mmCIF file of C-alpha atoms and ligand atoms in Angstrom:
data_model
loop_
_atom_site.group_PDB
_atom_site.id
_atom_site.type_symbol
_atom_site.label_atom_id
_atom_site.label_comp_id
_atom_site.label_asym_id
_atom_site.label_seq_id
_atom_site.Cartn_x
_atom_site.Cartn_y
_atom_site.Cartn_z
ATOM 1 C CA MET A 1 58.772 39.365 -50.877
ATOM 2 C CA LYS A 2 56.550 42.452 -50.467
ATOM 3 C CA THR A 3 57.416 46.065 -49.841
ATOM 4 C CA TYR A 4 55.291 48.643 -47.998
ATOM 5 C CA LEU A 5 55.681 52.335 -47.315
ATOM 6 C CA VAL A 6 55.346 52.821 -43.517
ATOM 7 C CA GLY A 7 55.377 55.255 -40.621
ATOM 8 C CA GLY A 8 55.746 59.009 -40.986
ATOM 9 C CA ALA A 9 55.402 59.072 -44.787
ATOM 10 C CA VAL A 10 51.981 57.382 -44.730
ATOM 11 C CA ARG A 11 50.852 59.585 -41.822
ATOM 12 C CA ASP A 12 51.985 62.823 -43.461
ATOM 13 C CA GLU A 13 50.470 61.902 -46.817
ATOM 14 C CA LEU A 14 47.065 61.332 -45.172
ATOM 15 C CA LEU A 15 47.440 64.612 -43.309
ATOM 16 C CA GLY A 16 48.279 66.423 -46.525
ATOM 17 C CA LEU A 17 51.673 67.411 -45.136
ATOM 18 C CA PRO A 18 54.932 67.318 -47.108
ATOM 19 C CA VAL A 19 56.618 63.917 -46.853
ATOM 20 C CA LYS A 20 60.269 64.162 -45.787
ATOM 21 C CA ASP A 21 61.748 60.676 -45.425
ATOM 22 C CA ARG A 22 60.219 57.569 -46.835
ATOM 23 C CA ASP A 23 60.718 54.360 -44.833
ATOM 24 C CA TRP A 24 59.829 50.926 -46.124
ATOM 25 C CA VAL A 25 59.088 47.557 -44.557
ATOM 26 C CA VAL A 26 59.855 44.345 -46.402
ATOM 27 C CA THR A 27 58.033 41.095 -45.576
ATOM 28 C CA GLY A 28 58.883 37.556 -46.627
ATOM 29 C CA ALA A 29 62.582 38.188 -47.222
ATOM 30 C CA THR A 30 65.873 37.271 -45.553
ATOM 31 C CA PRO A 31 68.959 39.498 -45.162
ATOM 32 C CA ASP A 32 70.748 37.366 -47.770
ATOM 33 C CA GLU A 33 68.035 37.997 -50.344
ATOM 34 C CA MET A 34 68.263 41.737 -49.668
ATOM 35 C CA LEU A 35 72.039 41.723 -50.098
ATOM 36 C CA LYS A 36 71.700 39.746 -53.345
ATOM 37 C CA ARG A 37 69.358 42.427 -54.662
ATOM 38 C CA GLY A 38 72.047 45.021 -54.084
ATOM 39 C CA PHE A 39 70.747 46.527 -50.805
ATOM 40 C CA LYS A 40 73.433 47.634 -48.324
ATOM 41 C CA GLN A 41 72.968 46.640 -44.694
ATOM 42 C CA VAL A 42 73.152 49.514 -42.191
ATOM 43 C CA GLY A 43 73.267 49.177 -38.433
ATOM 44 C CA ALA A 44 74.313 46.016 -36.688
ATOM 45 C CA ASP A 45 71.276 45.630 -34.384
ATOM 46 C CA PHE A 46 68.370 45.723 -36.802
ATOM 47 C CA PRO A 47 67.933 44.205 -40.257
ATOM 48 C CA VAL A 48 67.793 47.596 -41.998
ATOM 49 C CA PHE A 49 69.074 48.158 -45.543
ATOM 50 C CA LEU A 50 69.626 51.038 -47.922
ATOM 51 C CA HIS A 51 68.184 50.875 -51.431
ATOM 52 C CA PRO A 52 71.065 50.840 -53.930
ATOM 53 C CA ASP A 53 69.611 53.752 -55.976
ATOM 54 C CA THR A 54 67.235 55.814 -53.811
ATOM 55 C CA ARG A 55 69.237 55.321 -50.552
ATOM 56 C CA GLU A 56 65.876 55.026 -48.760
ATOM 57 C CA GLU A 57 65.635 52.727 -45.739
ATOM 58 C CA TYR A 58 64.160 49.275 -46.139
ATOM 59 C CA ALA A 59 63.704 47.305 -42.908
ATOM 60 C CA LEU A 60 62.778 43.642 -42.727
ATOM 61 C CA ALA A 61 59.545 43.254 -40.764
ATOM 62 C CA ARG A 62 60.482 42.711 -37.135
ATOM 63 C CA THR A 63 59.089 42.355 -33.656
ATOM 64 C CA GLU A 64 60.778 43.754 -30.585
ATOM 65 C CA ARG A 65 60.492 42.624 -26.999
ATOM 66 C CA LYS A 66 61.836 44.498 -24.092
ATOM 67 C CA GLN A 67 64.167 42.622 -21.765
ATOM 68 C CA GLY A 68 65.511 45.163 -19.282
ATOM 69 C CA ARG A 69 64.163 48.427 -17.925
ATOM 70 C CA GLY A 70 64.308 51.764 -19.670
ATOM 71 C CA TYR A 71 65.373 52.264 -23.213
ATOM 72 C CA HIS A 72 67.954 49.471 -23.382
ATOM 73 C CA GLY A 73 67.526 45.781 -23.717
ATOM 74 C CA PHE A 74 65.332 45.072 -26.714
ATOM 75 C CA SER A 75 65.461 41.683 -28.339
ATOM 76 C CA VAL A 76 64.708 41.895 -32.022
ATOM 77 C CA TYR A 77 63.137 39.054 -33.970
ATOM 78 C CA SER A 78 63.109 39.171 -37.723
ATOM 79 C CA ALA A 79 62.314 36.321 -40.099
ATOM 80 C CA PRO A 80 60.263 35.834 -43.275
ATOM 81 C CA ASP A 81 57.275 34.752 -41.131
ATOM 82 C CA VAL A 82 56.993 38.125 -39.346
ATOM 83 C CA THR A 83 53.935 39.792 -40.853
ATOM 84 C CA LEU A 84 53.398 43.438 -41.680
ATOM 85 C CA GLU A 85 50.809 43.601 -38.891
ATOM 86 C CA ASP A 86 53.345 42.206 -36.379
ATOM 87 C CA ASP A 87 55.726 44.968 -37.397
ATOM 88 C CA LEU A 88 53.096 47.695 -37.147
ATOM 89 C CA ARG A 89 51.984 46.455 -33.721
ATOM 90 C CA ARG A 90 55.368 47.264 -32.107
ATOM 91 C CA ARG A 91 55.086 50.942 -33.113
ATOM 92 C CA ASP A 92 54.248 53.856 -30.840
ATOM 93 C CA LEU A 93 51.145 55.688 -32.085
ATOM 94 C CA THR A 94 48.330 54.483 -34.329
ATOM 95 C CA ILE A 95 48.922 57.362 -36.747
ATOM 96 C CA ASN A 96 52.510 56.060 -37.125
ATOM 97 C CA ALA A 97 51.424 52.438 -37.494
ATOM 98 C CA MET A 98 49.941 52.461 -40.982
ATOM 99 C CA ALA A 99 51.407 51.111 -44.210
ATOM 100 C CA LYS A 100 50.739 51.467 -47.907
ATOM 101 C CA SER A 101 51.231 48.647 -50.410
ATOM 102 C CA ALA A 102 52.853 49.057 -53.812
ATOM 103 C CA ALA A 103 49.317 49.117 -55.278
ATOM 104 C CA GLY A 104 48.478 52.099 -53.092
ATOM 105 C CA GLU A 105 46.257 50.176 -50.655
ATOM 106 C CA LEU A 106 46.248 51.414 -47.041
ATOM 107 C CA VAL A 107 47.023 48.815 -44.369
ATOM 108 C CA ASP A 108 45.663 50.139 -41.094
ATOM 109 C CA PRO A 109 45.052 47.419 -38.514
ATOM 110 C CA PHE A 110 45.068 49.759 -35.484
ATOM 111 C CA GLY A 111 42.734 52.530 -36.582
ATOM 112 C CA GLY A 112 45.304 55.159 -37.532
ATOM 113 C CA ARG A 113 43.075 56.725 -40.166
ATOM 114 C CA GLU A 114 40.202 57.070 -37.709
ATOM 115 C CA ASP A 115 42.588 58.674 -35.197
ATOM 116 C CA ILE A 116 43.714 61.093 -37.896
ATOM 117 C CA ARG A 117 40.061 61.926 -38.499
ATOM 118 C CA THR A 118 39.375 62.478 -34.799
ATOM 119 C CA ARG A 119 42.772 64.187 -34.274
ATOM 120 C CA SER A 120 43.879 61.734 -31.624
ATOM 121 C CA LEU A 121 47.390 60.658 -30.623
ATOM 122 C CA ARG A 122 46.733 57.147 -29.362
ATOM 123 C CA HIS A 123 49.115 54.320 -28.468
ATOM 124 C CA VAL A 124 48.950 51.157 -30.561
ATOM 125 C CA SER A 125 49.188 48.702 -27.668
ATOM 126 C CA GLU A 126 50.469 48.280 -24.124
ATOM 127 C CA ALA A 127 53.895 47.695 -25.706
ATOM 128 C CA PHE A 128 54.061 51.506 -25.925
ATOM 129 C CA SER A 129 55.277 51.426 -22.322
ATOM 130 C CA GLU A 130 58.335 49.369 -23.261
ATOM 131 C CA ASP A 131 60.064 52.507 -24.508
ATOM 132 C CA PRO A 132 59.983 55.639 -22.312
ATOM 133 C CA LEU A 133 61.286 57.740 -25.202
ATOM 134 C CA ARG A 134 57.769 57.423 -26.585
ATOM 135 C CA ILE A 135 56.517 59.786 -23.880
ATOM 136 C CA LEU A 136 58.725 62.492 -25.374
ATOM 137 C CA ARG A 137 57.868 61.504 -28.921
ATOM 138 C CA THR A 138 54.149 61.714 -28.177
ATOM 139 C CA ALA A 139 54.628 65.141 -26.605
ATOM 140 C CA ARG A 140 56.608 66.191 -29.687
ATOM 141 C CA PHE A 141 53.924 64.971 -32.096
ATOM 142 C CA ALA A 142 51.384 66.861 -29.993
ATOM 143 C CA ALA A 143 53.527 70.001 -30.404
ATOM 144 C CA ARG A 144 53.762 69.441 -34.149
ATOM 145 C CA LEU A 145 50.131 68.574 -34.802
ATOM 146 C CA GLN A 146 48.479 70.867 -32.249
ATOM 147 C CA PRO A 147 47.634 73.463 -34.917
ATOM 148 C CA LEU A 148 45.723 70.728 -36.768
ATOM 149 C CA GLY A 149 43.703 70.040 -33.616
ATOM 150 C CA PHE A 150 45.452 66.890 -32.371
ATOM 151 C CA THR A 151 45.492 66.017 -28.674
ATOM 152 C CA VAL A 152 46.824 63.062 -26.687
ATOM 153 C CA ALA A 153 44.124 60.417 -26.144
ATOM 154 C CA GLU A 154 43.096 60.102 -22.495
ATOM 155 C CA SER A 155 44.034 56.394 -22.409
ATOM 156 C CA THR A 156 47.505 57.246 -23.740
ATOM 157 C CA MET A 157 47.924 60.055 -21.225
ATOM 158 C CA ALA A 158 46.959 57.592 -18.464
ATOM 159 C CA LEU A 159 49.528 55.094 -19.718
ATOM 160 C CA MET A 160 52.209 57.792 -19.842
ATOM 161 C CA ARG A 161 51.341 58.828 -16.275
ATOM 162 C CA GLN A 162 51.711 55.241 -15.177
ATOM 163 C CA MET A 163 55.086 54.936 -16.927
ATOM 164 C CA VAL A 164 56.270 58.104 -15.189
ATOM 165 C CA ALA A 165 55.022 56.819 -11.822
ATOM 166 C CA GLU A 166 56.979 53.610 -12.378
ATOM 167 C CA GLY A 167 60.177 55.625 -12.819
ATOM 168 C CA GLU A 168 60.647 54.897 -16.524
ATOM 169 C CA VAL A 169 61.746 58.442 -17.380
ATOM 170 C CA GLY A 170 64.788 58.031 -15.137
ATOM 171 C CA TYR A 171 66.135 55.413 -17.551
ATOM 172 C CA LEU A 172 66.367 57.775 -20.488
ATOM 173 C CA VAL A 173 69.873 58.872 -21.402
ATOM 174 C CA PRO A 174 70.364 62.674 -21.555
ATOM 175 C CA GLU A 175 71.406 62.551 -25.215
ATOM 176 C CA ARG A 176 68.029 61.129 -26.289
ATOM 177 C CA VAL A 177 66.137 63.526 -24.043
ATOM 178 C CA TRP A 178 68.037 66.478 -25.473
ATOM 179 C CA GLN A 179 67.453 65.280 -29.024
ATOM 180 C CA GLU A 180 63.701 65.287 -28.412
ATOM 181 C CA ILE A 181 63.766 68.669 -26.627
ATOM 182 C CA GLN A 182 65.810 70.184 -29.427
ATOM 183 C CA ARG A 183 63.360 68.926 -32.051
ATOM 184 C CA ALA A 184 60.357 69.944 -29.940
ATOM 185 C CA LEU A 185 61.687 73.498 -29.596
ATOM 186 C CA HIS A 186 61.281 73.849 -33.369
ATOM 187 C CA GLU A 187 57.869 72.218 -33.729
ATOM 188 C CA ASN A 188 54.771 74.251 -34.665
ATOM 189 C CA ASP A 189 53.733 74.824 -31.074
ATOM 190 C CA PRO A 190 56.728 74.081 -28.811
ATOM 191 C CA GLY A 191 54.776 74.958 -25.663
ATOM 192 C CA THR A 192 52.471 71.975 -26.199
ATOM 193 C CA PHE A 193 55.466 69.656 -25.809
ATOM 194 C CA PHE A 194 56.004 70.947 -22.284
ATOM 195 C CA ASP A 195 52.248 70.991 -21.536
ATOM 196 C CA VAL A 196 52.048 67.277 -22.305
ATOM 197 C CA LEU A 197 55.166 66.484 -20.266
ATOM 198 C CA ARG A 198 53.755 68.467 -17.378
ATOM 199 C CA GLU A 199 50.382 66.774 -17.574
ATOM 200 C CA CYS A 200 51.830 63.268 -17.450
ATOM 201 C CA GLY A 201 54.331 64.174 -14.734
ATOM 202 C CA ALA A 202 57.470 63.732 -16.857
ATOM 203 C CA LEU A 203 58.474 67.405 -16.637
ATOM 204 C CA LYS A 204 59.278 66.889 -12.947
ATOM 205 C CA HIS A 205 61.990 64.441 -13.996
ATOM 206 C CA ILE A 206 63.283 66.301 -17.030
ATOM 207 C CA ILE A 207 63.270 69.986 -16.042
ATOM 208 C CA PRO A 208 61.929 70.018 -12.446
ATOM 209 C CA GLU A 209 62.703 73.740 -12.029
ATOM 210 C CA LEU A 210 59.913 74.535 -14.492
ATOM 211 C CA VAL A 211 57.163 72.734 -12.605
ATOM 212 C CA PRO A 212 56.027 75.643 -10.350
ATOM 213 C CA ASP A 213 53.208 77.593 -12.024
ATOM 214 C CA GLU A 214 54.960 80.938 -12.052
ATOM 215 C CA SER A 215 58.186 79.677 -13.647
ATOM 216 C CA TYR A 216 56.231 77.552 -16.063
ATOM 217 C CA SER A 217 54.039 80.299 -17.462
ATOM 218 C CA ALA A 218 56.974 82.734 -17.699
ATOM 219 C CA ALA A 219 59.074 80.102 -19.514
ATOM 220 C CA LEU A 220 56.325 79.323 -21.978
ATOM 221 C CA SER A 221 55.529 82.911 -22.752
ATOM 222 C CA ALA A 222 59.247 83.635 -23.410
ATOM 223 C CA LEU A 223 59.479 80.526 -25.579
ATOM 224 C CA ARG A 224 56.364 81.502 -27.543
ATOM 225 C CA CYS A 225 57.936 84.904 -28.188
ATOM 226 C CA VAL A 226 61.265 83.466 -29.445
ATOM 227 C CA HIS A 227 59.309 81.018 -31.604
ATOM 228 C CA SER A 228 57.418 83.933 -33.166
ATOM 229 C CA ILE A 229 60.696 85.617 -34.177
ATOM 230 C CA ASP A 230 62.054 82.292 -35.415
ATOM 231 C CA GLY A 231 64.963 82.260 -32.955
ATOM 232 C CA ASP A 232 67.578 79.515 -33.149
ATOM 233 C CA THR A 233 67.769 76.570 -30.747
ATOM 234 C CA SER A 234 70.019 78.383 -28.278
ATOM 235 C CA ALA A 235 67.618 81.360 -28.075
ATOM 236 C CA ARG A 236 64.627 79.057 -27.625
ATOM 237 C CA PHE A 237 66.359 77.107 -24.882
ATOM 238 C CA ALA A 238 67.559 80.294 -23.166
ATOM 239 C CA ALA A 239 63.992 81.643 -23.234
ATOM 240 C CA LEU A 240 62.746 78.421 -21.681
ATOM 241 C CA MET A 241 65.343 78.649 -18.916
ATOM 242 C CA SER A 242 64.881 82.408 -18.446
ATOM 243 C CA PRO A 243 62.747 82.309 -15.253
ATOM 244 C CA LEU A 244 65.385 80.185 -13.481
ATOM 245 C CA ALA A 245 68.217 81.353 -11.254
ATOM 246 C CA SER A 246 71.461 81.350 -13.232
ATOM 247 C CA ASP A 247 73.022 78.441 -11.312
ATOM 248 C CA ASP A 248 69.911 76.328 -11.738
ATOM 249 C CA ALA A 249 69.752 77.089 -15.455
ATOM 250 C CA SER A 250 73.453 76.240 -15.911
ATOM 251 C CA ASN A 251 73.219 73.000 -13.951
ATOM 252 C CA ARG A 252 70.117 71.898 -15.790
ATOM 253 C CA ALA A 253 71.692 72.688 -19.178
ATOM 254 C CA VAL A 254 74.747 70.609 -18.221
ATOM 255 C CA GLN A 255 72.631 67.706 -16.966
ATOM 256 C CA LEU A 256 70.619 67.724 -20.172
ATOM 257 C CA LYS A 257 73.924 67.683 -22.077
ATOM 258 C CA ALA A 258 72.715 70.606 -24.156
ATOM 259 C CA PRO A 259 75.320 71.691 -26.750
ATOM 260 C CA ASN A 260 77.802 74.364 -25.640
ATOM 261 C CA ASP A 261 76.095 77.259 -27.432
ATOM 262 C CA CYS A 262 72.816 76.414 -25.673
ATOM 263 C CA GLN A 263 74.509 76.050 -22.283
ATOM 264 C CA ASP A 264 76.354 79.351 -22.743
ATOM 265 C CA LEU A 265 73.332 81.345 -23.832
ATOM 266 C CA ALA A 266 71.141 79.952 -21.043
ATOM 267 C CA ARG A 267 73.820 80.851 -18.465
ATOM 268 C CA LEU A 268 74.392 84.290 -19.940
ATOM 269 C CA THR A 269 70.691 85.135 -20.274
ATOM 270 C CA THR A 270 69.817 84.080 -16.738
ATOM 271 C CA GLY A 271 72.956 85.789 -15.395
ATOM 272 C CA LEU A 272 72.163 89.098 -17.093
ATOM 273 C CA LEU A 273 68.413 89.236 -16.484
ATOM 274 C CA PRO A 274 68.500 90.185 -12.768
ATOM 275 C CA LYS A 275 71.230 92.773 -13.455
ATOM 276 C CA ILE A 276 69.203 94.347 -16.246
ATOM 277 C CA ARG A 277 66.081 94.351 -14.077
ATOM 278 C CA SER A 278 67.897 96.065 -11.227
ATOM 279 C CA MET A 279 69.380 98.780 -13.484
ATOM 280 C CA THR A 280 67.707 102.078 -12.645
ATOM 281 C CA CYS A 281 69.574 104.532 -14.870
ATOM 282 C CA HIS A 282 71.915 104.297 -17.842
ATOM 283 C CA HIS A 283 75.142 104.446 -15.951
ATOM 284 C CA PRO A 284 78.017 103.986 -18.470
ATOM 285 C CA GLU A 285 80.040 101.740 -16.117
ATOM 286 C CA THR A 286 77.070 99.435 -15.599
ATOM 287 C CA LEU A 287 76.263 99.249 -19.301
ATOM 288 C CA LEU A 288 79.885 98.531 -20.193
ATOM 289 C CA GLY A 289 80.010 95.885 -17.449
ATOM 290 C CA LEU A 290 76.994 94.111 -18.961
ATOM 291 C CA LEU A 291 78.435 94.318 -22.466
ATOM 292 C CA ASP A 292 81.755 92.920 -21.248
ATOM 293 C CA GLU A 293 79.921 90.100 -19.498
ATOM 294 C CA ALA A 294 78.149 89.328 -22.772
ATOM 295 C CA ASP A 295 81.590 89.275 -24.444
ATOM 296 C CA VAL A 296 80.011 91.386 -27.148
ATOM 297 C CA TRP A 297 83.332 92.626 -28.544
ATOM 298 C CA ARG A 298 84.323 89.139 -29.623
ATOM 299 C CA ARG A 299 80.851 87.625 -30.002
ATOM 300 C CA ALA A 300 78.847 90.193 -31.980
ATOM 301 C CA ASP A 301 76.650 87.543 -33.642
ATOM 302 C CA ARG A 302 75.813 85.878 -30.357
ATOM 303 C CA PHE A 303 74.916 89.291 -28.930
ATOM 304 C CA LEU A 304 72.073 89.519 -31.456
ATOM 305 C CA VAL A 305 70.774 86.106 -30.406
ATOM 306 C CA LEU A 306 71.171 87.055 -26.751
ATOM 307 C CA MET A 307 69.177 90.256 -27.276
ATOM 308 C CA GLY A 308 66.375 88.213 -28.851
ATOM 309 C CA ALA A 309 66.240 85.939 -25.806
ATOM 310 C CA LEU A 310 66.412 88.865 -23.357
ATOM 311 C CA ARG A 311 63.706 90.773 -25.186
ATOM 312 C CA CYS A 312 61.403 87.776 -24.971
ATOM 313 C CA ALA A 313 62.177 87.177 -21.297
ATOM 314 C CA LEU A 314 61.557 90.738 -20.113
ATOM 315 C CA PRO A 315 58.174 92.441 -19.703
ATOM 316 C CA ASP A 316 57.296 95.555 -21.746
ATOM 317 C CA THR A 317 58.165 97.808 -18.821
ATOM 318 C CA GLU A 318 61.813 96.653 -18.966
ATOM 319 C CA GLN A 319 62.334 96.796 -22.733
ATOM 320 C CA SER A 320 63.796 100.320 -22.693
ATOM 321 C CA LYS A 321 66.771 99.003 -20.712
ATOM 322 C CA LEU A 322 67.623 96.720 -23.608
ATOM 323 C CA GLU A 323 67.586 99.757 -25.867
ATOM 324 C CA TRP A 324 70.139 101.436 -23.577
ATOM 325 C CA LEU A 325 72.270 98.327 -23.849
ATOM 326 C CA GLU A 326 72.008 98.238 -27.633
ATOM 327 C CA SER A 327 72.805 101.936 -27.985
ATOM 328 C CA ALA A 328 75.824 101.497 -25.716
ATOM 329 C CA GLN A 329 76.997 98.556 -27.779
ATOM 330 C CA ARG A 330 76.644 100.514 -31.029
ATOM 331 C CA ALA A 331 78.454 103.518 -29.578
ATOM 332 C CA ALA A 332 81.362 101.523 -28.194
ATOM 333 C CA ALA A 333 81.690 99.059 -31.059
ATOM 334 C CA GLY A 334 83.630 101.592 -33.131
ATOM 335 C CA VAL A 335 86.585 101.699 -30.734
ATOM 336 C CA GLU A 336 89.558 100.286 -32.641
ATOM 337 C CA ALA A 337 92.520 98.822 -30.781
ATOM 338 C CA LYS A 338 94.640 99.512 -33.881
ATOM 339 C CA GLU A 339 94.093 103.262 -33.669
ATOM 340 C CA LEU A 340 95.003 103.339 -29.999
ATOM 341 C CA MET A 341 98.122 101.287 -30.710
ATOM 342 C CA GLN A 342 99.147 103.867 -33.295
ATOM 343 C CA GLN A 343 98.836 106.443 -30.565
ATOM 344 C CA GLY A 344 101.475 104.448 -28.635
ATOM 345 C CA PHE A 345 99.341 102.420 -26.222
ATOM 346 C CA LYS A 346 100.404 98.822 -25.570
ATOM 347 C CA GLY A 347 100.011 96.008 -23.037
ATOM 348 C CA LYS A 348 97.952 96.838 -19.957
ATOM 349 C CA GLU A 349 97.700 100.500 -20.927
ATOM 350 C CA LEU A 350 96.153 99.538 -24.246
ATOM 351 C CA GLY A 351 93.430 97.565 -22.422
ATOM 352 C CA LEU A 352 92.754 100.511 -20.169
ATOM 353 C CA ALA A 353 92.703 102.982 -23.076
ATOM 354 C CA ILE A 354 90.179 100.818 -24.950
ATOM 355 C CA ARG A 355 87.982 100.671 -21.873
ATOM 356 C CA ASN A 356 88.189 104.425 -21.279
ATOM 357 C CA GLU A 357 87.383 105.190 -24.893
ATOM 358 C CA ARG A 358 84.367 102.877 -24.783
ATOM 359 C CA LEU A 359 83.183 104.525 -21.577
ATOM 360 C CA ARG A 360 83.657 107.978 -23.093
ATOM 361 C CA ARG A 361 81.549 107.107 -26.131
ATOM 362 C CA ILE A 362 78.823 105.501 -24.019
ATOM 363 C CA SER A 363 78.766 108.601 -21.759
ATOM 364 C CA GLU A 364 78.172 110.801 -24.809
ATOM 365 C CA LEU A 365 74.883 109.050 -25.539
HETATM 366 N N1 LIG B 1 58.925 54.389 -33.841
HETATM 367 C C1 LIG B 1 58.378 53.884 -32.663
HETATM 368 N N2 LIG B 1 58.966 54.118 -31.460
HETATM 369 C C2 LIG B 1 60.087 54.883 -31.385
HETATM 370 C C3 LIG B 1 60.674 55.408 -32.554
HETATM 371 C C4 LIG B 1 60.055 55.149 -33.772
HETATM 372 O O1 LIG B 1 57.358 53.206 -32.720
HETATM 373 N N3 LIG B 1 60.658 55.113 -30.193
HETATM 374 C C5 LIG B 1 58.296 54.059 -35.136
HETATM 375 C C6 LIG B 1 57.082 54.919 -35.527
HETATM 376 O O2 LIG B 1 56.193 54.064 -36.189
HETATM 377 C C7 LIG B 1 57.636 55.921 -36.521
HETATM 378 C C8 LIG B 1 58.747 55.123 -37.202
HETATM 379 O O3 LIG B 1 59.238 54.237 -36.181
HETATM 380 O O4 LIG B 1 56.663 56.362 -37.430
HETATM 381 C C9 LIG B 1 59.881 55.971 -37.750
HETATM 382 O O5 LIG B 1 60.438 56.762 -36.707
HETATM 383 P P1 LIG B 1 60.986 58.231 -36.947
HETATM 384 O O6 LIG B 1 61.683 58.281 -38.258
HETATM 385 O O7 LIG B 1 61.725 58.622 -35.728
HETATM 386 O O8 LIG B 1 59.678 59.102 -36.927
HETATM 387 P P2 LIG B 1 58.638 59.559 -38.004
HETATM 388 O O9 LIG B 1 57.320 58.999 -37.605
HETATM 389 O O10 LIG B 1 59.096 59.297 -39.394
HETATM 390 O O11 LIG B 1 58.535 61.106 -37.683
HETATM 391 P P3 LIG B 1 59.400 62.346 -38.156
HETATM 392 O O12 LIG B 1 58.470 63.042 -39.096
HETATM 393 O O13 LIG B 1 59.605 63.109 -36.865
HETATM 394 O O14 LIG B 1 60.664 61.849 -38.753
#
């Protein structure tokens, strides 16, 4: 039985990047032998085990063959005669298909080290096309490694285009697509993720509303801005959706099964943007209307995130309107229902008194 470090850990070590998770492949062993050595089996589909002390993942070397279309339907074969090279061959990119032996020797049958040297994201074999998720993974690695000079190899881009043309992207479940988008939004250069998807044609199937040039460049510049202020996922997603009409943004967020906070912020941002753009003076009623729509009185924290997304989605010429909105929010935030109740207001009248007091304070600005 032999154990090798594989995948991301070997890649990141060669790149001089911090290694997060360490994954191992075991050859020449059976599940029974692993269990006898105290490993705990995890997952029913694959022969993957957790080390009793380190809790790191040890997988028996395996091959996978696709049976159906899309992401489902893999048949897994694992036995002591499956070699390390067999296991590495089923992997997506050459830079992810290297291993390191216990003695520290690099096992690199598919030229991963050379592709690291030439900064190339290249598929290991035609089996890449058996899993359409790999299109998104490749785009995500491009987004992560872009600052180091990596690009997608032309042959891999051609294969991805062919997969898209054959309708493979349509087989991806929204949960997996969202998981990749969410991770991509936080990579070093999130825009590259969408560039790669656009180049291979997958963007048309994932977020078709972003395909037109004008929407695309506005979305990417807003996203770049939120990335530079280290906005959270909801702000990044809202920035990406910001050129879209509110209904389109909401429907897309629902179809992608984005989490509720991301759906809400995308809807709110795209709903408010045209109203802010069309504002010509700081009319207290209008400002209060926008603040009410943002539910700022109950959602003060989200308001900060919303302002980040709005700031990044609006051109310089419109920024002063956000300042009006912020000043109005600050002025009206001090209105206390408790004080008005002490003055005898209750029920509907209390609601009206709160509104009037907020308007009065905003008017004083
Ligand atoms: N892998 C693959 N195809 C997939 C998913 C994973 O070939 N659809 C392989 C790759 O060899 C990858 C390894 O499984 O290196 C582990 O996958 P994962 O943990 O998702 O990725 P990492 O490469 O470790 O990257 P990250 O740093 O994002 O965790």
